[in-house]
PDB file of C-alpha atoms in Angstrom:
ATOM      1  CA  MET D   1       0.000   0.000   0.000  1.00 55.00           C
ATOM      2  CA  VAL D   2       1.363   3.431  -0.999  1.00 63.00           C
ATOM      3  CA  ARG D   3       2.208   5.569   2.025  1.00 73.00           C
ATOM      4  CA  VAL D   4       0.469   8.960   2.088  1.00 68.00           C
ATOM      5  CA  SER D   5       2.488  11.847   3.510  1.00 78.00           C
ATOM      6  CA  LYS D   6       1.244  13.830   6.512  1.00 77.00           C
ATOM      7  CA  THR D   7       1.131  17.022   4.448  1.00 79.00           C
ATOM      8  CA  PHE D   8      -1.019  15.355   1.772  1.00 75.00           C
ATOM      9  CA  GLN D   9      -3.438  14.127   4.436  1.00 80.00           C
ATOM     10  CA  GLU D  10      -3.677  17.670   5.795  1.00 76.00           C
ATOM     11  CA  LEU D  11      -4.291  19.029   2.297  1.00 78.00           C
ATOM     12  CA  ARG D  12      -7.181  16.596   1.857  1.00 83.00           C
ATOM     13  CA  GLU D  13      -8.757  17.801   5.092  1.00 81.00           C
ATOM     14  CA  LEU D  14      -8.271  21.478   4.256  1.00 77.00           C
ATOM     15  CA  VAL D  15      -9.725  21.007   0.769  1.00 83.00           C
ATOM     16  CA  ARG D  16     -12.733  19.304   2.354  1.00 81.00           C
ATOM     17  CA  ILE D  17     -13.338  22.264   4.672  1.00 79.00           C
ATOM     18  CA  VAL D  18     -12.778  25.015   2.098  1.00 79.00           C
ATOM     19  CA  SER D  19     -14.877  23.265  -0.556  1.00 80.00           C
ATOM     20  CA  ILE D  20     -17.813  23.269   1.892  1.00 78.00           C
ATOM     21  CA  ALA D  21     -17.661  26.870   3.094  1.00 76.00           C
ATOM     22  CA  GLY D  22     -14.991  28.668   1.058  1.00 75.00           C
ATOM     23  CA  PRO D  23     -15.783  32.146  -0.314  1.00 77.00           C
ATOM     24  CA  GLN D  24     -16.895  32.453  -3.929  1.00 75.00           C
ATOM     25  CA  GLU D  25     -14.540  35.393  -4.469  1.00 76.00           C
ATOM     26  CA  GLY D  26     -11.559  37.052  -2.788  1.00 77.00           C
ATOM     27  CA  LEU D  27     -12.653  38.796   0.402  1.00 76.00           C
ATOM     28  CA  THR D  28      -9.351  40.293   1.547  1.00 83.00           C
ATOM     29  CA  LEU D  29      -7.386  43.343   0.432  1.00 82.00           C
ATOM     30  CA  SER D  30      -4.009  43.370  -1.284  1.00 87.00           C
ATOM     31  CA  LEU D  31      -2.202  46.720  -1.082  1.00 87.00           C
ATOM     32  CA  LYS D  32      -0.873  46.262  -4.632  1.00 88.00           C
ATOM     33  CA  THR D  33      -4.363  45.623  -5.990  1.00 87.00           C
ATOM     34  CA  ILE D  34      -6.006  48.401  -3.991  1.00 86.00           C
ATOM     35  CA  ALA D  35      -3.452  50.894  -5.317  1.00 88.00           C
ATOM     36  CA  LYS D  36      -4.522  50.216  -8.929  1.00 88.00           C
ATOM     37  CA  SER D  37      -8.184  49.222  -8.658  1.00 87.00           C
ATOM     38  CA  GLN D  38     -10.881  51.685  -9.706  1.00 86.00           C
ATOM     39  CA  SER D  39     -13.601  49.900  -7.715  1.00 85.00           C
ATOM     40  CA  PRO D  40     -15.557  52.218  -5.379  1.00 82.00           C
ATOM     41  CA  TYR D  41     -14.344  50.501  -2.183  1.00 83.00           C
ATOM     42  CA  ALA D  42     -10.712  50.722  -3.390  1.00 85.00           C
ATOM     43  CA  ARG D  43     -11.116  54.418  -4.111  1.00 83.00           C
ATOM     44  CA  LEU D  44     -12.682  54.942  -0.683  1.00 83.00           C
ATOM     45  CA  PHE D  45      -9.733  53.103   0.908  1.00 86.00           C
ATOM     46  CA  ARG D  46      -7.235  55.345  -0.911  1.00 84.00           C
ATOM     47  CA  ALA D  47      -9.177  58.492   0.003  1.00 83.00           C
ATOM     48  CA  LEU D  48      -9.198  57.584   3.721  1.00 84.00           C
ATOM     49  CA  HIS D  49      -5.548  56.510   3.624  1.00 86.00           C
ATOM     50  CA  GLU D  50      -4.430  59.776   2.010  1.00 85.00           C
ATOM     51  CA  ASN D  51      -6.618  61.942   4.254  1.00 83.00           C
ATOM     52  CA  PRO D  52      -7.742  60.271   7.536  1.00 82.00           C
ATOM     53  CA  GLY D  53      -9.648  63.429   8.481  1.00 81.00           C
ATOM     54  CA  LEU D  54     -11.791  63.367   5.338  1.00 77.00           C
ATOM     55  CA  ASN D  55     -15.503  63.680   6.067  1.00 79.00           C
ATOM     56  CA  GLU D  56     -17.977  61.126   4.758  1.00 76.00           C
ATOM     57  CA  GLY D  57     -19.904  63.410   2.438  1.00 74.00           C
ATOM     58  CA  SER D  58     -16.912  64.799   0.551  1.00 71.00           C
ATOM     59  CA  SER D  59     -15.284  61.388   0.223  1.00 70.00           C
ATOM     60  CA  PHE D  60     -18.336  59.983  -1.580  1.00 72.00           C
ATOM     61  CA  ARG D  61     -18.760  63.093  -3.737  1.00 71.00           C
ATOM     62  CA  ASP D  62     -15.244  62.494  -5.073  1.00 69.00           C
ATOM     63  CA  ILE D  63     -16.000  58.819  -5.769  1.00 71.00           C
ATOM     64  CA  PHE D  64     -19.496  59.364  -7.208  1.00 68.00           C
ATOM     65  CA  PRO D  65     -19.729  62.812  -8.820  1.00 61.00           C
ATOM     66  CA  VAL D  66     -23.353  64.009  -9.054  1.00 52.00           C
ATOM     67  CA  GLU D  67     -24.670  64.014 -12.611  1.00 47.00           C
ATOM     68  CA  ALA D  68     -27.258  66.594 -13.663  1.00 40.00           C
ATOM     69  CA  GLU D  69     -30.721  65.246 -14.576  1.00 44.00           C
ATOM     70  CA  ALA D  70     -33.805  66.912 -16.022  1.00 42.00           C
ATOM     71  CA  GLY D  71     -36.900  67.415 -13.840  1.00 47.00           C
ATOM     72  CA  PRO D  72     -38.142  69.285 -10.765  1.00 49.00           C
ATOM     73  CA  ALA D  73     -35.132  70.189  -8.580  1.00 48.00           C
ATOM     74  CA  ALA D  74     -36.564  69.088  -5.198  1.00 48.00           C
ATOM     75  CA  GLN D  75     -37.752  65.729  -6.542  1.00 45.00           C
ATOM     76  CA  LEU D  76     -34.435  65.051  -8.285  1.00 41.00           C
ATOM     77  CA  GLN D  77     -32.514  65.908  -5.124  1.00 47.00           C
ATOM     78  CA  GLN D  78     -34.586  63.456  -3.073  1.00 46.00           C
ATOM     79  CA  ILE D  79     -34.122  60.662  -5.636  1.00 42.00           C
ATOM     80  CA  SER D  80     -30.397  61.403  -5.847  1.00 47.00           C
ATOM     81  CA  GLU D  81     -29.999  61.306  -2.067  1.00 50.00           C
ATOM     82  CA  GLN D  82     -31.854  57.976  -1.814  1.00 53.00           C
ATOM     83  CA  ARG D  83     -29.686  56.445  -4.525  1.00 57.00           C
ATOM     84  CA  SER D  84     -26.544  57.808  -2.925  1.00 65.00           C
ATOM     85  CA  ASP D  85     -27.431  56.521   0.547  1.00 69.00           C
ATOM     86  CA  GLY D  86     -28.019  52.965  -0.688  1.00 73.00           C
ATOM     87  CA  ARG D  87     -24.926  52.969  -2.890  1.00 78.00           C
ATOM     88  CA  ASN D  88     -22.712  54.465  -0.181  1.00 80.00           C
ATOM     89  CA  ARG D  89     -23.892  51.915   2.398  1.00 82.00           C
ATOM     90  CA  LYS D  90     -22.987  49.108  -0.002  1.00 85.00           C
ATOM     91  CA  VAL D  91     -19.502  50.536  -0.659  1.00 83.00           C
ATOM     92  CA  LYS D  92     -18.838  51.027   3.076  1.00 84.00           C
ATOM     93  CA  SER D  93     -20.063  47.513   3.856  1.00 86.00           C
ATOM     94  CA  ARG D  94     -17.863  45.929   1.165  1.00 84.00           C
ATOM     95  CA  LEU D  95     -14.786  47.825   2.284  1.00 85.00           C
ATOM     96  CA  LYS D  96     -15.414  46.988   5.965  1.00 88.00           C
ATOM     97  CA  THR D  97     -15.865  43.266   5.171  1.00 87.00           C
ATOM     98  CA  ARG D  98     -12.617  43.150   3.219  1.00 87.00           C
ATOM     99  CA  LEU D  99     -10.722  45.093   5.876  1.00 87.00           C
ATOM    100  CA  LEU D 100     -11.940  42.762   8.652  1.00 87.00           C
ATOM    101  CA  ASN D 101     -10.992  39.669   6.638  1.00 87.00           C
ATOM    102  CA  THR D 102      -7.575  41.171   5.861  1.00 89.00           C
ATOM    103  CA  LEU D 103      -6.818  41.452   9.590  1.00 89.00           C
ATOM    104  CA  PHE D 104      -6.092  37.705   9.556  1.00 89.00           C
ATOM    105  CA  VAL D 105      -3.401  37.941   6.845  1.00 89.00           C
ATOM    106  CA  LEU D 106      -1.444  41.017   7.914  1.00 90.00           C
ATOM    107  CA  ASN D 107       2.306  41.233   7.275  1.00 90.00           C
ATOM    108  CA  LEU D 108       3.725  42.654  10.515  1.00 91.00           C
ATOM    109  CA  ALA D 109       7.354  41.868   9.648  1.00 91.00           C
ATOM    110  CA  ASP D 110       7.420  44.070   6.544  1.00 89.00           C
ATOM    111  CA  ALA D 111       5.490  46.752   8.441  1.00 88.00           C
ATOM    112  CA  GLY D 112       8.369  46.981  10.957  1.00 88.00           C
ATOM    113  CA  TYR D 113       6.577  45.651  14.044  1.00 89.00           C
ATOM    114  CA  SER D 114       8.634  44.257  16.930  1.00 90.00           C
ATOM    115  CA  VAL D 115       9.315  40.537  17.335  1.00 92.00           C
ATOM    116  CA  TYR D 116       6.964  40.566  20.327  1.00 92.00           C
ATOM    117  CA  SER D 117       4.082  42.030  18.289  1.00 92.00           C
ATOM    118  CA  GLN D 118       4.711  39.571  15.445  1.00 94.00           C
ATOM    119  CA  THR D 119       4.725  36.626  17.871  1.00 95.00           C
ATOM    120  CA  LEU D 120       1.603  37.867  19.688  1.00 95.00           C
ATOM    121  CA  TYR D 121      -0.236  38.215  16.363  1.00 95.00           C
ATOM    122  CA  SER D 122       0.881  34.753  15.250  1.00 96.00           C
ATOM    123  CA  VAL D 123      -0.227  33.149  18.530  1.00 97.00           C
ATOM    124  CA  ASN D 124      -3.691  34.729  18.449  1.00 96.00           C
ATOM    125  CA  ARG D 125      -4.165  33.837  14.795  1.00 95.00           C
ATOM    126  CA  THR D 126      -3.218  30.242  15.580  1.00 96.00           C
ATOM    127  CA  VAL D 127      -5.810  30.148  18.392  1.00 96.00           C
ATOM    128  CA  PHE D 128      -8.473  31.208  15.895  1.00 95.00           C
ATOM    129  CA  LEU D 129      -7.227  28.680  13.321  1.00 94.00           C
ATOM    130  CA  CYS D 130      -7.433  25.834  15.851  1.00 95.00           C
ATOM    131  CA  ARG D 131     -10.964  26.859  16.810  1.00 94.00           C
ATOM    132  CA  VAL D 132     -12.045  26.880  13.156  1.00 93.00           C
ATOM    133  CA  LEU D 133     -10.530  23.434  12.557  1.00 93.00           C
ATOM    134  CA  ARG D 134     -12.403  22.060  15.587  1.00 91.00           C
ATOM    135  CA  VAL D 135     -15.682  23.563  14.336  1.00 91.00           C
ATOM    136  CA  PHE D 136     -15.276  21.626  11.069  1.00 90.00           C
ATOM    137  CA  GLY D 137     -14.366  18.351  12.781  1.00 89.00           C
ATOM    138  CA  ALA D 138     -10.660  18.551  11.924  1.00 89.00           C
ATOM    139  CA  ARG D 139      -9.491  18.251  15.547  1.00 89.00           C
ATOM    140  CA  GLU D 140      -6.534  16.048  14.625  1.00 90.00           C
ATOM    141  CA  LEU D 141      -5.298  18.661  12.146  1.00 91.00           C
ATOM    142  CA  SER D 142      -5.314  21.293  14.920  1.00 93.00           C
ATOM    143  CA  VAL D 143      -2.801  19.306  17.021  1.00 94.00           C
ATOM    144  CA  PRO D 144       0.440  20.350  15.232  1.00 93.00           C
ATOM    145  CA  PHE D 145      -0.742  23.959  15.212  1.00 94.00           C
ATOM    146  CA  GLY D 146      -1.532  23.670  18.930  1.00 96.00           C
ATOM    147  CA  ARG D 147       1.952  22.323  19.592  1.00 95.00           C
ATOM    148  CA  SER D 148       3.754  25.106  17.706  1.00 95.00           C
ATOM    149  CA  GLY D 149       1.402  27.746  19.127  1.00 96.00           C
ATOM    150  CA  LEU D 150       2.025  26.555  22.687  1.00 97.00           C
ATOM    151  CA  SER D 151       5.781  27.098  22.515  1.00 95.00           C
ATOM    152  CA  LYS D 152       5.302  30.666  21.240  1.00 96.00           C
ATOM    153  CA  ALA D 153       2.569  31.443  23.770  1.00 97.00           C
ATOM    154  CA  MET D 154       4.770  30.295  26.664  1.00 96.00           C
ATOM    155  CA  ILE D 155       7.673  32.453  25.445  1.00 95.00           C
ATOM    156  CA  ILE D 156       5.563  35.634  25.419  1.00 96.00           C
ATOM    157  CA  GLU D 157       3.579  34.644  28.552  1.00 95.00           C
ATOM    158  CA  GLU D 158       0.171  34.570  26.845  1.00 96.00           C
ATOM    159  CA  TRP D 159      -1.322  32.193  29.406  1.00 96.00           C
ATOM    160  CA  SER D 160      -4.921  32.233  28.112  1.00 96.00           C
ATOM    161  CA  CYS D 161      -3.727  31.235  24.617  1.00 97.00           C
ATOM    162  CA  ALA D 162      -1.393  28.625  26.102  1.00 97.00           C
ATOM    163  CA  LEU D 163      -4.364  27.106  27.946  1.00 97.00           C
ATOM    164  CA  GLU D 164      -6.288  26.791  24.662  1.00 96.00           C
ATOM    165  CA  PHE D 165      -3.380  24.971  23.040  1.00 97.00           C
ATOM    166  CA  LEU D 166      -2.888  22.729  26.072  1.00 97.00           C
ATOM    167  CA  SER D 167      -6.558  21.775  25.949  1.00 96.00           C
ATOM    168  CA  ILE D 168      -6.085  20.592  22.329  1.00 96.00           C
ATOM    169  CA  LEU D 169      -2.939  18.636  23.199  1.00 96.00           C
ATOM    170  CA  ARG D 170      -4.410  17.135  26.366  1.00 96.00           C
ATOM    171  CA  ILE D 171      -7.522  15.895  24.540  1.00 95.00           C
ATOM    172  CA  ASP D 172      -5.366  14.471  21.757  1.00 95.00           C
ATOM    173  CA  ALA D 173      -3.140  12.650  24.276  1.00 96.00           C
ATOM    174  CA  ALA D 174      -6.225  11.136  25.937  1.00 96.00           C
ATOM    175  CA  ARG D 175      -7.573  10.047  22.547  1.00 94.00           C
ATOM    176  CA  ARG D 176      -4.276   8.295  21.779  1.00 93.00           C
ATOM    177  CA  GLY D 177      -4.033   6.754  25.245  1.00 95.00           C
ATOM    178  CA  ALA D 178      -0.766   8.605  25.869  1.00 94.00           C
ATOM    179  CA  SER D 179      -1.019   8.824  29.675  1.00 95.00           C
ATOM    180  CA  LYS D 180       2.454  10.315  30.224  1.00 95.00           C
ATOM    181  CA  ALA D 181       1.897  13.128  27.708  1.00 95.00           C
ATOM    182  CA  HIS D 182      -1.543  13.745  29.206  1.00 96.00           C
ATOM    183  CA  ARG D 183      -0.049  14.171  32.692  1.00 96.00           C
ATOM    184  CA  VAL D 184       2.564  16.601  31.347  1.00 96.00           C
ATOM    185  CA  TYR D 185      -0.036  18.724  29.541  1.00 96.00           C
ATOM    186  CA  ALA D 186      -2.385  18.688  32.559  1.00 96.00           C
ATOM    187  CA  ALA D 187       0.463  19.860  34.847  1.00 96.00           C
ATOM    188  CA  GLN D 188       1.402  22.618  32.391  1.00 96.00           C
ATOM    189  CA  ALA D 189      -2.231  23.729  32.237  1.00 96.00           C
ATOM    190  CA  GLU D 190      -2.429  23.943  36.035  1.00 95.00           C
ATOM    191  CA  HIS D 191       0.761  26.055  36.073  1.00 94.00           C
ATOM    192  CA  CYS D 192      -0.616  28.381  33.358  1.00 94.00           C
ATOM    193  CA  HIS D 193      -3.886  28.736  35.306  1.00 95.00           C
ATOM    194  CA  ARG D 194      -1.981  29.909  38.389  1.00 93.00           C
ATOM    195  CA  LEU D 195       0.090  32.362  36.361  1.00 92.00           C
ATOM    196  CA  ARG D 196      -2.998  33.731  34.595  1.00 93.00           C
ATOM    197  CA  GLU D 197      -4.792  34.210  37.932  1.00 93.00           C
ATOM    198  CA  ALA D 198      -1.755  35.983  39.386  1.00 92.00           C
ATOM    199  CA  GLU D 199      -1.476  38.238  36.329  1.00 91.00           C
ATOM    200  CA  GLU D 200      -5.174  39.051  36.484  1.00 91.00           C
ATOM    201  CA  ALA D 201      -4.894  39.968  40.170  1.00 90.00           C
ATOM    202  CA  ALA D 202      -1.984  42.278  39.303  1.00 89.00           C
ATOM    203  CA  GLU D 203      -3.928  43.884  36.452  1.00 89.00           C
ATOM    204  CA  ILE D 204      -6.874  44.520  38.798  1.00 89.00           C
ATOM    205  CA  CYS D 205      -4.533  46.393  41.164  1.00 86.00           C
ATOM    206  CA  VAL D 206      -3.493  48.671  38.299  1.00 86.00           C
ATOM    207  CA  GLU D 207      -7.119  49.109  37.153  1.00 88.00           C
ATOM    208  CA  ASN D 208      -8.283  50.023  40.694  1.00 86.00           C
ATOM    209  CA  LEU D 209      -5.667  52.760  40.753  1.00 85.00           C
ATOM    210  CA  GLN D 210      -6.830  54.022  37.339  1.00 86.00           C
ATOM    211  CA  ILE D 211     -10.415  54.165  38.665  1.00 90.00           C
ATOM    212  CA  ALA D 212      -9.218  56.241  41.633  1.00 85.00           C
ATOM    213  CA  PHE D 213      -7.468  58.660  39.236  1.00 84.00           C
ATOM    214  CA  VAL D 214     -10.590  59.066  37.111  1.00 87.00           C
ATOM    215  CA  LYS D 215     -12.884  59.617  40.095  1.00 86.00           C
ATOM    216  CA  SER D 216     -10.628  62.292  41.573  1.00 83.00           C
ATOM    217  CA  GLY D 217      -9.950  64.004  38.253  1.00 81.00           C
ATOM    218  CA  GLY D 218      -6.282  63.018  37.915  1.00 77.00           C
ATOM    219  CA  GLU D 219      -3.194  61.657  39.642  1.00 76.00           C
ATOM    220  CA  LYS D 220      -2.705  63.188  43.078  1.00 81.00           C
ATOM    221  CA  PRO D 221      -0.096  62.695  45.849  1.00 81.00           C
ATOM    222  CA  ALA D 222      -2.848  61.155  48.025  1.00 79.00           C
ATOM    223  CA  HIS D 223      -2.933  58.177  45.653  1.00 83.00           C
ATOM    224  CA  ALA D 224       0.650  57.237  46.519  1.00 83.00           C
ATOM    225  CA  THR D 225      -0.534  55.016  49.406  1.00 85.00           C
ATOM    226  CA  GLU D 226      -2.799  53.022  47.071  1.00 84.00           C
ATOM    227  CA  ALA D 227      -0.001  52.719  44.506  1.00 85.00           C
ATOM    228  CA  VAL D 228       2.423  51.434  47.158  1.00 86.00           C
ATOM    229  CA  ALA D 229      -0.139  48.901  48.406  1.00 87.00           C
ATOM    230  CA  GLY D 230      -0.742  47.709  44.842  1.00 86.00           C
ATOM    231  CA  ALA D 231       2.997  47.489  44.182  1.00 86.00           C
ATOM    232  CA  GLU D 232       3.476  45.333  47.301  1.00 88.00           C
ATOM    233  CA  ILE D 233       0.720  42.923  46.220  1.00 89.00           C
ATOM    234  CA  VAL D 234       2.090  42.632  42.677  1.00 88.00           C
ATOM    235  CA  GLY D 235       5.656  42.379  43.982  1.00 88.00           C
ATOM    236  CA  ARG D 236       4.712  39.368  46.128  1.00 90.00           C
ATOM    237  CA  LEU D 237       2.957  37.780  43.143  1.00 89.00           C
ATOM    238  CA  SER D 238       6.025  38.283  40.937  1.00 89.00           C
ATOM    239  CA  GLU D 239       8.203  36.593  43.565  1.00 90.00           C
ATOM    240  CA  GLN D 240       5.751  33.685  43.870  1.00 89.00           C
ATOM    241  CA  PHE D 241       5.273  33.370  40.084  1.00 88.00           C
ATOM    242  CA  PRO D 242       8.427  34.686  38.368  1.00 89.00           C
ATOM    243  CA  SER D 243       7.538  36.169  34.982  1.00 91.00           C
ATOM    244  CA  PHE D 244       8.355  39.229  32.928  1.00 94.00           C
ATOM    245  CA  LYS D 245       4.828  40.654  32.903  1.00 92.00           C
ATOM    246  CA  LEU D 246       4.348  40.459  36.673  1.00 91.00           C
ATOM    247  CA  SER D 247       7.790  41.966  37.316  1.00 93.00           C
ATOM    248  CA  PHE D 248       7.073  44.738  34.819  1.00 92.00           C
ATOM    249  CA  LEU D 249       3.694  45.520  36.407  1.00 90.00           C
ATOM    250  CA  ALA D 250       5.315  45.662  39.859  1.00 91.00           C
ATOM    251  CA  LEU D 251       7.929  48.135  38.569  1.00 91.00           C
ATOM    252  CA  ARG D 252       5.214  50.248  36.932  1.00 89.00           C
ATOM    253  CA  LEU D 253       3.297  50.558  40.213  1.00 88.00           C
ATOM    254  CA  ARG D 254       6.454  51.312  42.217  1.00 90.00           C
ATOM    255  CA  ALA D 255       7.507  53.973  39.705  1.00 90.00           C
ATOM    256  CA  LEU D 256       4.038  55.510  39.785  1.00 87.00           C
ATOM    257  CA  ALA D 257       4.066  55.568  43.602  1.00 88.00           C
ATOM    258  CA  SER D 258       7.475  57.280  43.695  1.00 90.00           C
ATOM    259  CA  GLN D 259       6.270  59.832  41.119  1.00 86.00           C
ATOM    260  CA  LEU D 260       3.196  60.615  43.216  1.00 85.00           C
ATOM    261  CA  ARG D 261       5.421  61.077  46.283  1.00 86.00           C
ATOM    262  CA  MET D 262       7.668  63.320  44.122  1.00 87.00           C
ATOM    263  CA  ASP D 263      10.634  61.084  44.934  1.00 89.00           C
ATOM    264  CA  TYR D 264      12.333  61.698  41.590  1.00 87.00           C
ATOM    265  CA  LEU D 265      15.600  59.984  42.504  1.00 91.00           C
ATOM    266  CA  ALA D 266      13.730  56.731  43.250  1.00 91.00           C
ATOM    267  CA  THR D 267      11.679  57.098  40.042  1.00 91.00           C
ATOM    268  CA  VAL D 268      14.806  57.369  37.890  1.00 92.00           C
ATOM    269  CA  LYS D 269      16.217  54.257  39.583  1.00 93.00           C
ATOM    270  CA  LEU D 270      12.984  52.339  38.905  1.00 93.00           C
ATOM    271  CA  CYS D 271      13.016  53.471  35.266  1.00 93.00           C
ATOM    272  CA  ASP D 272      16.576  52.167  35.000  1.00 94.00           C
ATOM    273  CA  ASP D 273      15.417  48.859  36.518  1.00 94.00           C
ATOM    274  CA  ALA D 274      12.537  48.596  34.035  1.00 94.00           C
ATOM    275  CA  LEU D 275      14.834  49.212  31.069  1.00 94.00           C
ATOM    276  CA  GLU D 276      17.286  46.640  32.432  1.00 95.00           C
ATOM    277  CA  LEU D 277      14.448  44.123  32.737  1.00 94.00           C
ATOM    278  CA  LEU D 278      13.635  44.703  29.049  1.00 94.00           C
ATOM    279  CA  LYS D 279      17.264  43.922  28.190  1.00 94.00           C
ATOM    280  CA  GLN D 280      16.973  40.637  30.108  1.00 94.00           C
ATOM    281  CA  TYR D 281      13.762  39.769  28.199  1.00 94.00           C
ATOM    282  CA  PRO D 282      14.468  41.108  24.659  1.00 93.00           C
ATOM    283  CA  ILE D 283      11.378  39.398  23.199  1.00 93.00           C
ATOM    284  CA  PHE D 284       9.226  41.901  25.172  1.00 94.00           C
ATOM    285  CA  SER D 285      11.280  44.939  24.213  1.00 90.00           C
ATOM    286  CA  ASN D 286       9.494  47.346  21.869  1.00 87.00           C
ATOM    287  CA  HIS D 287       9.259  51.088  21.264  1.00 87.00           C
ATOM    288  CA  ALA D 288       6.147  51.474  23.427  1.00 89.00           C
ATOM    289  CA  ARG D 289       7.652  49.873  26.540  1.00 90.00           C
ATOM    290  CA  ILE D 290      11.057  51.532  26.170  1.00 92.00           C
ATOM    291  CA  GLY D 291       9.451  54.868  25.313  1.00 90.00           C
ATOM    292  CA  GLU D 292       7.203  54.765  28.387  1.00 90.00           C
ATOM    293  CA  TYR D 293      10.144  54.525  30.784  1.00 92.00           C
ATOM    294  CA  ALA D 294      12.436  56.750  28.727  1.00 92.00           C
ATOM    295  CA  LEU D 295       9.897  59.582  28.995  1.00 92.00           C
ATOM    296  CA  MET D 296       9.184  58.911  32.680  1.00 91.00           C
ATOM    297  CA  GLY D 297      12.910  58.809  33.392  1.00 91.00           C
ATOM    298  CA  LEU D 298      13.505  62.055  31.479  1.00 92.00           C
ATOM    299  CA  ILE D 299      10.757  63.961  33.327  1.00 91.00           C
ATOM    300  CA  SER D 300      11.897  62.657  36.727  1.00 91.00           C
ATOM    301  CA  SER D 301      15.575  63.384  36.066  1.00 92.00           C
ATOM    302  CA  ILE D 302      14.696  66.958  35.016  1.00 91.00           C
ATOM    303  CA  GLN D 303      12.573  67.422  38.167  1.00 89.00           C
ATOM    304  CA  GLY D 304      15.383  65.971  40.295  1.00 87.00           C
ATOM    305  CA  HIS D 305      18.097  68.047  38.553  1.00 88.00           C
ATOM    306  CA  ASN D 306      19.979  64.879  37.613  1.00 87.00           C
ATOM    307  CA  HIS D 307      21.886  66.219  34.593  1.00 87.00           C
ATOM    308  CA  GLU D 308      23.674  62.951  33.784  1.00 88.00           C
ATOM    309  CA  ALA D 309      20.365  61.080  33.667  1.00 87.00           C
ATOM    310  CA  VAL D 310      18.756  63.872  31.602  1.00 88.00           C
ATOM    311  CA  SER D 311      21.378  63.457  28.837  1.00 89.00           C
ATOM    312  CA  ARG D 312      21.009  59.683  28.910  1.00 90.00           C
ATOM    313  CA  TYR D 313      17.213  59.751  28.723  1.00 88.00           C
ATOM    314  CA  ILE D 314      17.121  62.424  25.998  1.00 90.00           C
ATOM    315  CA  GLU D 315      19.234  60.130  23.844  1.00 88.00           C
ATOM    316  CA  LEU D 316      16.910  57.206  24.588  1.00 87.00           C
ATOM    317  CA  CYS D 317      13.775  59.251  23.831  1.00 88.00           C
ATOM    318  CA  GLU D 318      15.218  60.289  20.457  1.00 85.00           C
ATOM    319  CA  LYS D 319      15.709  56.614  19.562  1.00 83.00           C
ATOM    320  CA  HIS D 320      12.201  55.579  20.602  1.00 74.00           C
TER     321      HIS D 320
END
């Protein structure tokens, strides 16, 4: 009997799924195609891209110039407006559908996104892919994707995604009677549950502080006590469950507390610690995270008259 490769088996399953529910036409956007196409939705895309502040009425007047018709002016205007409304709704709907579908095939690498953002996007897309495969009864096909997705999710500490992948792998191990693998996946899932709960508790501490800021109309020195209390809770969690995200949240709360107390020397030190943590975990390093602490460090070093730190943070802010 001729042996069938794994890839060919997967192709059979994918063809089965797509032949049942595949789209009759392309429903995503290609930037090369949209640049040349004269279709109304492509022209609307280009108009919004070139001028994000463009108002709706003028954008459609450019795409569909009004043609003069014979007849009573008021009646013609009403007919024209009715036609335009229906046509414009259709164009907006088509463009929105294609834009939403295109979100699943974005090219973050060429767009210059960080490795962290690319990995996060890949992990979440794989979660969706595995769910779709399960919906169409292709659970076995989702296993290799679950395995590759799990390793990426663990690296970037996306515990909720990791739990989805572990569920796929655990069920597959049970189906195969692989008791050892099942125990390993079950133990990993329990560990991810604890980490996710700890991270959620830390996030709630930050959110409670944000609520206090909103209710009082801004950040005030009186909030320093709450920030310190939150930092202590998150600090204990980060010691109990060592991870980048918990450590980073703890530093954020400590830095915020020192800012509220106007202890600028301590704030600069905490900004230095946060930037050092990003060096230890380069996968999490991006412009947003570095920029947050570069700006905080610059403001605090200016307030504290720390000229050496000011020069250092100005250079960092210019880079990010």
